[in-house]
Each structure stands twice: as structure tokens, then as C-alpha cells.
Amino acid sequence: MSPSIRIPPGLQYDGPLVETASGGTAPSWVAYQKVKEYTNAFVIIDDTKVLLGYKKRGFGVGLWNGFGGKVDPGETSAQAAVRELEEESGIIAPLELCGTLFFVVEGIDTAFNINIFRAYEYSGTITETDEMRPEWFSIQESLLPRENASPANSTAEHSEALPPIPLDKMWADDQFWMPLMFSRRYFVGRADFAPNGTESNNTAMLKYWFGAAPAA
């Protein structure tokens, strides 16, 4: 961790970091008593499109997100990420850890430590499940440095016809860390939410901070 960067409580990272975003109206971070481990996984193809799932039930219902859930006893975070992706979308992917998010909701004493995974290929047939409805979205220019893209290939041309990532129907913090994931920079971040903080707007976040490995 860079000596000039003071990361929020709950986050752990020993490498060099630069702050990429911070804000909120709360003077201090929300207190928590326990931490539960979760995963969230994304499949990205040719740096032009990403697979998201519409949450049909449970926490975050009505929002688009990656595929994930709780880490069960006896399994690693990486194993949980593979299992959850297959259970929620029907596919298997060579996932790699790309970041960690720490969420606290005011009034809930358990914090969410979420390891974020990504993959650039997959096998199997994408299938809607009881919990998630998968759909491809194009990655808009504002979220992706185009030096990573391959705009001349057929996948990129097909992606132009897809809808853009629906940030207005996602968690409010996604706009801050998704560009870091797409640019292949390891990132960490914390966001504290109001009890009704599933709306995708910054007023739902009481306080937030994000940092990433320095750009190459």
C-alpha cells in the first residue's frame, strides 16, 4: 500500500495504489460488526461487450449486476465464483481475481466483502435461471479505454448493436470501478449505502472511496 494513500477500514491491499474516486456526505464510515464473503463475476468478450444478469429475486432485485453470491463453508472465493457463475448463467469460465469491494449498509451489522472476478472466454450455453436473466451489453466509450479493444473484428461489429451497460439500473458505485476492471487495473473500493441504497444514484451512497494499481 502506498504510504500516501489511506484506505478505508475493511479493505486490505499491500501493493501500490492511486485514488481514483471518493466522495459522499457522511463524515465517517458506517460501523459494522461482522463480515461475510461474497463473489461477483463478469465475462468480457474482446473488450467490447460484457455479460450481465438481471436480478429476479433476493438482495438487489431489479438491478443488473455480475453473477455471484456467498462463499460457502469449505470453499475458496475462486471456487465460489465459478460455482455461482454456472448456477446463475449456465456457463463455465476461467475466472481471475481483479478487485475487491467492501460494502456496508446502514442499519445492517454485517459488511459484504466481495471479490470481483473476470474472464475473457467461456464455455457452455448461456441460460436464464430462477435468480438471474443474462444479457449481453456493449461497453460504452466512457467505461473502456479503446486501446484494449479490437474494433475491426466481427464481435466488435456485433457489439455495436447491443444496448450499452445500463448504469442507471445498477448499483450506484459501479460507475466508479467498472472502468478499472475493463482497463485491467487491479482495484479496491468501499461504499457505504443508505438503507434504500439500491437506487443507482450517488445520493444512495453515504460515503465511498476507490483506488487502483497505477496505470501501466
mmCIF file with all atom_site columns, N, CA and C in Angstrom, residues 42-52 118-120 135-151 155-167 170 174-175 177-184:
data_model
loop_
_atom_site.group_PDB
_atom_site.id
_atom_site.type_symbol
_atom_site.label_atom_id
_atom_site.label_alt_id
_atom_site.label_comp_id
_atom_site.label_asym_id
_atom_site.label_entity_id
_atom_site.label_seq_id
_atom_site.pdbx_PDB_ins_code
_atom_site.Cartn_x
_atom_site.Cartn_y
_atom_site.Cartn_z
_atom_site.occupancy
_atom_site.B_iso_or_equiv
_atom_site.pdbx_formal_charge
_atom_site.auth_seq_id
_atom_site.auth_comp_id
_atom_site.auth_asym_id
_atom_site.auth_atom_id
_atom_site.pdbx_PDB_model_num
ATOM 1   N N  . PHE A 1 42  ? -17.738 -11.472 -13.972 1.00 0.00 ? 42  PHE A N  1
ATOM 2   C CA . PHE A 1 42  ? -18.102 -10.847 -15.240 1.00 0.00 ? 42  PHE A CA 1
ATOM 3   C C  . PHE A 1 42  ? -17.367 -11.543 -16.380 1.00 0.00 ? 42  PHE A C  1
ATOM 4   N N  . VAL A 1 43  ? -18.060 -11.768 -17.478 1.00 0.00 ? 43  VAL A N  1
ATOM 5   C CA . VAL A 1 43  ? -17.449 -12.295 -18.695 1.00 0.00 ? 43  VAL A CA 1
ATOM 6   C C  . VAL A 1 43  ? -17.398 -11.168 -19.712 1.00 0.00 ? 43  VAL A C  1
ATOM 7   N N  . ILE A 1 44  ? -16.191 -10.884 -20.191 1.00 0.00 ? 44  ILE A N  1
ATOM 8   C CA . ILE A 1 44  ? -15.938 -9.776  -21.112 1.00 0.00 ? 44  ILE A CA 1
ATOM 9   C C  . ILE A 1 44  ? -15.383 -10.363 -22.405 1.00 0.00 ? 44  ILE A C  1
ATOM 10  N N  . ILE A 1 45  ? -15.973 -10.006 -23.529 1.00 0.00 ? 45  ILE A N  1
ATOM 11  C CA . ILE A 1 45  ? -15.534 -10.537 -24.816 1.00 0.00 ? 45  ILE A CA 1
ATOM 12  C C  . ILE A 1 45  ? -14.948 -9.421  -25.671 1.00 0.00 ? 45  ILE A C  1
ATOM 13  N N  . ASP A 1 46  ? -13.678 -9.608  -26.071 1.00 0.00 ? 46  ASP A N  1
ATOM 14  C CA . ASP A 1 46  ? -12.974 -8.685  -26.960 1.00 0.00 ? 46  ASP A CA 1
ATOM 15  C C  . ASP A 1 46  ? -12.986 -7.242  -26.468 1.00 0.00 ? 46  ASP A C  1
ATOM 16  N N  . ASP A 1 47  ? -13.139 -7.035  -25.177 1.00 0.00 ? 47  ASP A N  1
ATOM 17  C CA . ASP A 1 47  ? -13.176 -5.682  -24.612 1.00 0.00 ? 47  ASP A CA 1
ATOM 18  C C  . ASP A 1 47  ? -14.258 -4.817  -25.239 1.00 0.00 ? 47  ASP A C  1
ATOM 19  N N  . THR A 1 48  ? -15.284 -5.451  -25.785 1.00 0.00 ? 48  THR A N  1
ATOM 20  C CA . THR A 1 48  ? -16.358 -4.689  -26.407 1.00 0.00 ? 48  THR A CA 1
ATOM 21  C C  . THR A 1 48  ? -17.735 -4.983  -25.814 1.00 0.00 ? 48  THR A C  1
ATOM 22  N N  . LYS A 1 49  ? -17.896 -6.157  -25.178 1.00 0.00 ? 49  LYS A N  1
ATOM 23  C CA . LYS A 1 49  ? -19.191 -6.475  -24.590 1.00 0.00 ? 49  LYS A CA 1
ATOM 24  C C  . LYS A 1 49  ? -19.004 -7.255  -23.299 1.00 0.00 ? 49  LYS A C  1
ATOM 25  N N  . VAL A 1 50  ? -20.000 -7.153  -22.416 1.00 0.00 ? 50  VAL A N  1
ATOM 26  C CA . VAL A 1 50  ? -19.927 -7.799  -21.109 1.00 0.00 ? 50  VAL A CA 1
ATOM 27  C C  . VAL A 1 50  ? -21.262 -8.455  -20.809 1.00 0.00 ? 50  VAL A C  1
ATOM 28  N N  . LEU A 1 51  ? -21.209 -9.605  -20.158 1.00 0.00 ? 51  LEU A N  1
ATOM 29  C CA . LEU A 1 51  ? -22.416 -10.325 -19.785 1.00 0.00 ? 51  LEU A CA 1
ATOM 30  C C  . LEU A 1 51  ? -22.849 -9.889  -18.385 1.00 0.00 ? 51  LEU A C  1
ATOM 31  N N  . LEU A 1 52  ? -24.075 -9.387  -18.276 1.00 0.00 ? 52  LEU A N  1
ATOM 32  C CA . LEU A 1 52  ? -24.664 -9.003  -17.004 1.00 0.00 ? 52  LEU A CA 1
ATOM 33  C C  . LEU A 1 52  ? -25.916 -9.824  -16.758 1.00 0.00 ? 52  LEU A C  1
ATOM 34  N N  . ARG A 1 118 ? -13.163 -11.775 -13.280 1.00 0.00 ? 118 ARG A N  1
ATOM 35  C CA . ARG A 1 118 ? -13.489 -11.562 -14.687 1.00 0.00 ? 118 ARG A CA 1
ATOM 36  C C  . ARG A 1 118 ? -12.892 -12.686 -15.518 1.00 0.00 ? 118 ARG A C  1
ATOM 37  N N  . ALA A 1 119 ? -13.457 -12.874 -16.711 1.00 0.00 ? 119 ALA A N  1
ATOM 38  C CA . ALA A 1 119 ? -12.937 -13.834 -17.673 1.00 0.00 ? 119 ALA A CA 1
ATOM 39  C C  . ALA A 1 119 ? -13.155 -13.271 -19.064 1.00 0.00 ? 119 ALA A C  1
ATOM 40  N N  . TYR A 1 120 ? -12.347 -13.727 -20.012 1.00 0.00 ? 120 TYR A N  1
ATOM 41  C CA . TYR A 1 120 ? -12.425 -13.235 -21.384 1.00 0.00 ? 120 TYR A CA 1
ATOM 42  C C  . TYR A 1 120 ? -12.866 -14.316 -22.371 1.00 0.00 ? 120 TYR A C  1
ATOM 43  N N  . GLU A 1 135 ? -27.809 -11.190 -20.068 1.00 0.00 ? 135 GLU A N  1
ATOM 44  C CA . GLU A 1 135 ? -27.928 -10.425 -21.309 1.00 0.00 ? 135 GLU A CA 1
ATOM 45  C C  . GLU A 1 135 ? -26.589 -9.752  -21.603 1.00 0.00 ? 135 GLU A C  1
ATOM 46  N N  . TRP A 1 136 ? -26.235 -9.712  -22.894 1.00 0.00 ? 136 TRP A N  1
ATOM 47  C CA . TRP A 1 136 ? -25.015 -9.030  -23.317 1.00 0.00 ? 136 TRP A CA 1
ATOM 48  C C  . TRP A 1 136 ? -25.269 -7.531  -23.451 1.00 0.00 ? 136 TRP A C  1
ATOM 49  N N  . PHE A 1 137 ? -24.271 -6.749  -23.063 1.00 0.00 ? 137 PHE A N  1
ATOM 50  C CA . PHE A 1 137 ? -24.312 -5.298  -23.226 1.00 0.00 ? 137 PHE A CA 1
ATOM 51  C C  . PHE A 1 137 ? -23.004 -4.823  -23.841 1.00 0.00 ? 137 PHE A C  1
ATOM 52  N N  . SER A 1 138 ? -23.090 -3.818  -24.691 1.00 0.00 ? 138 SER A N  1
ATOM 53  C CA . SER A 1 138 ? -21.875 -3.214  -25.232 1.00 0.00 ? 138 SER A CA 1
ATOM 54  C C  . SER A 1 138 ? -21.243 -2.325  -24.172 1.00 0.00 ? 138 SER A C  1
ATOM 55  N N  . ILE A 1 139 ? -19.920 -2.243  -24.190 1.00 0.00 ? 139 ILE A N  1
ATOM 56  C CA . ILE A 1 139 ? -19.196 -1.407  -23.236 1.00 0.00 ? 139 ILE A CA 1
ATOM 57  C C  . ILE A 1 139 ? -19.017 -0.028  -23.869 1.00 0.00 ? 139 ILE A C  1
ATOM 58  N N  . GLN A 1 140 ? -19.687 0.951   -23.303 1.00 0.00 ? 140 GLN A N  1
ATOM 59  C CA . GLN A 1 140 ? -19.642 2.292   -23.882 1.00 0.00 ? 140 GLN A CA 1
ATOM 60  C C  . GLN A 1 140 ? -18.271 2.936   -23.712 1.00 0.00 ? 140 GLN A C  1
ATOM 61  N N  . GLU A 1 141 ? -17.983 3.906   -24.591 1.00 0.00 ? 141 GLU A N  1
ATOM 62  C CA . GLU A 1 141 ? -16.673 4.556   -24.630 1.00 0.00 ? 141 GLU A CA 1
ATOM 63  C C  . GLU A 1 141 ? -16.257 5.117   -23.281 1.00 0.00 ? 141 GLU A C  1
ATOM 64  N N  . SER A 1 142 ? -17.217 5.617   -22.515 1.00 0.00 ? 142 SER A N  1
ATOM 65  C CA . SER A 1 142 ? -16.893 6.258   -21.242 1.00 0.00 ? 142 SER A CA 1
ATOM 66  C C  . SER A 1 142 ? -16.369 5.273   -20.200 1.00 0.00 ? 142 SER A C  1
ATOM 67  N N  . LEU A 1 143 ? -16.570 3.972   -20.422 1.00 0.00 ? 143 LEU A N  1
ATOM 68  C CA . LEU A 1 143 ? -16.159 2.961   -19.453 1.00 0.00 ? 143 LEU A CA 1
ATOM 69  C C  . LEU A 1 143 ? -14.939 2.157   -19.873 1.00 0.00 ? 143 LEU A C  1
ATOM 70  N N  . LEU A 1 144 ? -14.493 2.309   -21.121 1.00 0.00 ? 144 LEU A N  1
ATOM 71  C CA . LEU A 1 144 ? -13.425 1.438   -21.610 1.00 0.00 ? 144 LEU A CA 1
ATOM 72  C C  . LEU A 1 144 ? -12.403 2.205   -22.434 1.00 0.00 ? 144 LEU A C  1
ATOM 73  N N  . PRO A 1 145 ? -11.130 2.182   -22.025 1.00 0.00 ? 145 PRO A N  1
ATOM 74  C CA . PRO A 1 145 ? -10.076 2.721   -22.881 1.00 0.00 ? 145 PRO A CA 1
ATOM 75  C C  . PRO A 1 145 ? -9.996  1.878   -24.151 1.00 0.00 ? 145 PRO A C  1
ATOM 76  N N  . ARG A 1 146 ? -10.183 2.484   -25.286 1.00 0.00 ? 146 ARG A N  1
ATOM 77  C CA . ARG A 1 146 ? -10.308 1.724   -26.522 1.00 0.00 ? 146 ARG A CA 1
ATOM 78  C C  . ARG A 1 146 ? -9.007  1.111   -27.013 1.00 0.00 ? 146 ARG A C  1
ATOM 79  N N  . GLU A 1 147 ? -7.864  1.421   -26.359 1.00 0.00 ? 147 GLU A N  1
ATOM 80  C CA . GLU A 1 147 ? -6.639  0.751   -26.797 1.00 0.00 ? 147 GLU A CA 1
ATOM 81  C C  . GLU A 1 147 ? -6.680  -0.733  -26.533 1.00 0.00 ? 147 GLU A C  1
ATOM 82  N N  . ASN A 1 148 ? -7.586  -1.182  -25.643 1.00 0.00 ? 148 ASN A N  1
ATOM 83  C CA . ASN A 1 148 ? -7.716  -2.610  -25.374 1.00 0.00 ? 148 ASN A CA 1
ATOM 84  C C  . ASN A 1 148 ? -8.617  -3.314  -26.377 1.00 0.00 ? 148 ASN A C  1
ATOM 85  N N  . ALA A 1 149 ? -9.378  -2.560  -27.119 1.00 0.00 ? 149 ALA A N  1
ATOM 86  C CA . ALA A 1 149 ? -10.413 -3.151  -27.957 1.00 0.00 ? 149 ALA A CA 1
ATOM 87  C C  . ALA A 1 149 ? -9.866  -3.633  -29.289 1.00 0.00 ? 149 ALA A C  1
ATOM 88  N N  . SER A 1 150 ? -10.684 -4.428  -29.977 1.00 0.00 ? 150 SER A N  1
ATOM 89  C CA . SER A 1 150 ? -10.363 -4.906  -31.324 1.00 0.00 ? 150 SER A CA 1
ATOM 90  C C  . SER A 1 150 ? -11.525 -4.546  -32.237 1.00 0.00 ? 150 SER A C  1
ATOM 91  N N  . PRO A 1 151 ? -11.682 -3.257  -32.587 1.00 0.00 ? 151 PRO A N  1
ATOM 92  C CA . PRO A 1 151 ? -12.878 -2.808  -33.283 1.00 0.00 ? 151 PRO A CA 1
ATOM 93  C C  . PRO A 1 151 ? -13.051 -3.358  -34.679 1.00 0.00 ? 151 PRO A C  1
ATOM 94  N N  . THR A 1 155 ? -16.917 -9.563  -33.698 1.00 0.00 ? 155 THR A N  1
ATOM 95  C CA . THR A 1 155 ? -17.518 -9.443  -32.378 1.00 0.00 ? 155 THR A CA 1
ATOM 96  C C  . THR A 1 155 ? -17.745 -7.987  -32.028 1.00 0.00 ? 155 THR A C  1
ATOM 97  N N  . ALA A 1 156 ? -16.767 -7.136  -32.336 1.00 0.00 ? 156 ALA A N  1
ATOM 98  C CA . ALA A 1 156 ? -16.909 -5.713  -32.066 1.00 0.00 ? 156 ALA A CA 1
ATOM 99  C C  . ALA A 1 156 ? -18.038 -5.111  -32.891 1.00 0.00 ? 156 ALA A C  1
ATOM 100 N N  . GLU A 1 157 ? -18.133 -5.517  -34.167 1.00 0.00 ? 157 GLU A N  1
ATOM 101 C CA . GLU A 1 157 ? -19.204 -5.009  -35.011 1.00 0.00 ? 157 GLU A CA 1
ATOM 102 C C  . GLU A 1 157 ? -20.558 -5.426  -34.469 1.00 0.00 ? 157 GLU A C  1
ATOM 103 N N  . HIS A 1 158 ? -20.668 -6.674  -33.994 1.00 0.00 ? 158 HIS A N  1
ATOM 104 C CA . HIS A 1 158 ? -21.925 -7.149  -33.424 1.00 0.00 ? 158 HIS A CA 1
ATOM 105 C C  . HIS A 1 158 ? -22.265 -6.398  -32.142 1.00 0.00 ? 158 HIS A C  1
ATOM 106 N N  . SER A 1 159 ? -21.234 -6.046  -31.365 1.00 0.00 ? 159 SER A N  1
ATOM 107 C CA . SER A 1 159 ? -21.459 -5.358  -30.098 1.00 0.00 ? 159 SER A CA 1
ATOM 108 C C  . SER A 1 159 ? -22.084 -3.989  -30.297 1.00 0.00 ? 159 SER A C  1
ATOM 109 N N  . GLU A 1 160 ? -21.834 -3.389  -31.470 1.00 0.00 ? 160 GLU A N  1
ATOM 110 C CA . GLU A 1 160 ? -22.397 -2.069  -31.735 1.00 0.00 ? 160 GLU A CA 1
ATOM 111 C C  . GLU A 1 160 ? -23.917 -2.097  -31.693 1.00 0.00 ? 160 GLU A C  1
ATOM 112 N N  . ALA A 1 161 ? -24.515 -3.253  -31.968 1.00 0.00 ? 161 ALA A N  1
ATOM 113 C CA . ALA A 1 161 ? -25.971 -3.360  -31.995 1.00 0.00 ? 161 ALA A CA 1
ATOM 114 C C  . ALA A 1 161 ? -26.562 -3.646  -30.620 1.00 0.00 ? 161 ALA A C  1
ATOM 115 N N  . LEU A 1 162 ? -25.724 -3.930  -29.639 1.00 0.00 ? 162 LEU A N  1
ATOM 116 C CA . LEU A 1 162 ? -26.205 -4.241  -28.303 1.00 0.00 ? 162 LEU A CA 1
ATOM 117 C C  . LEU A 1 162 ? -26.497 -2.962  -27.525 1.00 0.00 ? 162 LEU A C  1
ATOM 118 N N  . PRO A 1 163 ? -27.377 -3.031  -26.528 1.00 0.00 ? 163 PRO A N  1
ATOM 119 C CA . PRO A 1 163 ? -27.601 -1.857  -25.680 1.00 0.00 ? 163 PRO A CA 1
ATOM 120 C C  . PRO A 1 163 ? -26.380 -1.593  -24.818 1.00 0.00 ? 163 PRO A C  1
ATOM 121 N N  . PRO A 1 164 ? -26.122 -0.340  -24.435 1.00 0.00 ? 164 PRO A N  1
ATOM 122 C CA . PRO A 1 164 ? -24.991 -0.044  -23.563 1.00 0.00 ? 164 PRO A CA 1
ATOM 123 C C  . PRO A 1 164 ? -25.268 -0.513  -22.141 1.00 0.00 ? 164 PRO A C  1
ATOM 124 N N  . ILE A 1 165 ? -24.217 -0.632  -21.355 1.00 0.00 ? 165 ILE A N  1
ATOM 125 C CA . ILE A 1 165 ? -24.357 -1.020  -19.952 1.00 0.00 ? 165 ILE A CA 1
ATOM 126 C C  . ILE A 1 165 ? -25.326 -0.065  -19.256 1.00 0.00 ? 165 ILE A C  1
ATOM 127 N N  . PRO A 1 166 ? -26.387 -0.582  -18.620 1.00 0.00 ? 166 PRO A N  1
ATOM 128 C CA . PRO A 1 166 ? -27.438 0.277   -18.042 1.00 0.00 ? 166 PRO A CA 1
ATOM 129 C C  . PRO A 1 166 ? -27.084 0.777   -16.647 1.00 0.00 ? 166 PRO A C  1
ATOM 130 N N  . LEU A 1 167 ? -26.162 1.724   -16.569 1.00 0.00 ? 167 LEU A N  1
ATOM 131 C CA . LEU A 1 167 ? -25.700 2.209   -15.281 1.00 0.00 ? 167 LEU A CA 1
ATOM 132 C C  . LEU A 1 167 ? -26.829 2.766   -14.420 1.00 0.00 ? 167 LEU A C  1
ATOM 133 N N  . MET A 1 170 ? -28.237 -0.055  -12.140 1.00 0.00 ? 170 MET A N  1
ATOM 134 C CA . MET A 1 170 ? -27.216 -0.840  -11.457 1.00 0.00 ? 170 MET A CA 1
ATOM 135 C C  . MET A 1 170 ? -26.896 -0.173  -10.125 1.00 0.00 ? 170 MET A C  1
ATOM 136 N N  . ASP A 1 174 ? -21.050 1.246   -9.285  1.00 0.00 ? 174 ASP A N  1
ATOM 137 C CA . ASP A 1 174 ? -20.494 0.535   -10.438 1.00 0.00 ? 174 ASP A CA 1
ATOM 138 C C  . ASP A 1 174 ? -19.768 1.463   -11.407 1.00 0.00 ? 174 ASP A C  1
ATOM 139 N N  . GLN A 1 175 ? -20.267 2.674   -11.546 1.00 0.00 ? 175 GLN A N  1
ATOM 140 C CA . GLN A 1 175 ? -19.664 3.613   -12.495 1.00 0.00 ? 175 GLN A CA 1
ATOM 141 C C  . GLN A 1 175 ? -18.220 3.961   -12.132 1.00 0.00 ? 175 GLN A C  1
ATOM 142 N N  . TRP A 1 177 ? -15.891 1.763   -10.429 1.00 0.00 ? 177 TRP A N  1
ATOM 143 C CA . TRP A 1 177 ? -14.899 0.686   -10.511 1.00 0.00 ? 177 TRP A CA 1
ATOM 144 C C  . TRP A 1 177 ? -14.961 -0.123  -11.799 1.00 0.00 ? 177 TRP A C  1
ATOM 145 N N  . MET A 1 178 ? -16.075 -0.096  -12.519 1.00 0.00 ? 178 MET A N  1
ATOM 146 C CA . MET A 1 178 ? -16.126 -0.863  -13.765 1.00 0.00 ? 178 MET A CA 1
ATOM 147 C C  . MET A 1 178 ? -15.081 -0.408  -14.787 1.00 0.00 ? 178 MET A C  1
ATOM 148 N N  . PRO A 1 179 ? -14.828 0.898   -14.941 1.00 0.00 ? 179 PRO A N  1
ATOM 149 C CA . PRO A 1 179 ? -13.756 1.290   -15.866 1.00 0.00 ? 179 PRO A CA 1
ATOM 150 C C  . PRO A 1 179 ? -12.396 0.724   -15.477 1.00 0.00 ? 179 PRO A C  1
ATOM 151 N N  . LEU A 1 180 ? -12.154 0.550   -14.182 1.00 0.00 ? 180 LEU A N  1
ATOM 152 C CA . LEU A 1 180 ? -10.887 -0.031  -13.733 1.00 0.00 ? 180 LEU A CA 1
ATOM 153 C C  . LEU A 1 180 ? -10.820 -1.504  -14.103 1.00 0.00 ? 180 LEU A C  1
ATOM 154 N N  . MET A 1 181 ? -11.926 -2.216  -13.959 1.00 0.00 ? 181 MET A N  1
ATOM 155 C CA . MET A 1 181 ? -11.977 -3.616  -14.359 1.00 0.00 ? 181 MET A CA 1
ATOM 156 C C  . MET A 1 181 ? -11.747 -3.751  -15.863 1.00 0.00 ? 181 MET A C  1
ATOM 157 N N  . PHE A 1 182 ? -12.404 -2.915  -16.657 1.00 0.00 ? 182 PHE A N  1
ATOM 158 C CA . PHE A 1 182 ? -12.270 -3.006  -18.108 1.00 0.00 ? 182 PHE A CA 1
ATOM 159 C C  . PHE A 1 182 ? -10.866 -2.619  -18.573 1.00 0.00 ? 182 PHE A C  1
ATOM 160 N N  . SER A 1 183 ? -10.201 -1.730  -17.837 1.00 0.00 ? 183 SER A N  1
ATOM 161 C CA . SER A 1 183 ? -8.849  -1.327  -18.228 1.00 0.00 ? 183 SER A CA 1
ATOM 162 C C  . SER A 1 183 ? -7.778  -2.240  -17.649 1.00 0.00 ? 183 SER A C  1
ATOM 163 N N  . ARG A 1 184 ? -8.218  -3.310  -16.957 1.00 0.00 ? 184 ARG A N  1
ATOM 164 C CA . ARG A 1 184 ? -7.330  -4.360  -16.452 1.00 0.00 ? 184 ARG A CA 1
ATOM 165 C C  . ARG A 1 184 ? -6.377  -3.850  -15.367 1.00 0.00 ? 184 ARG A C  1
#
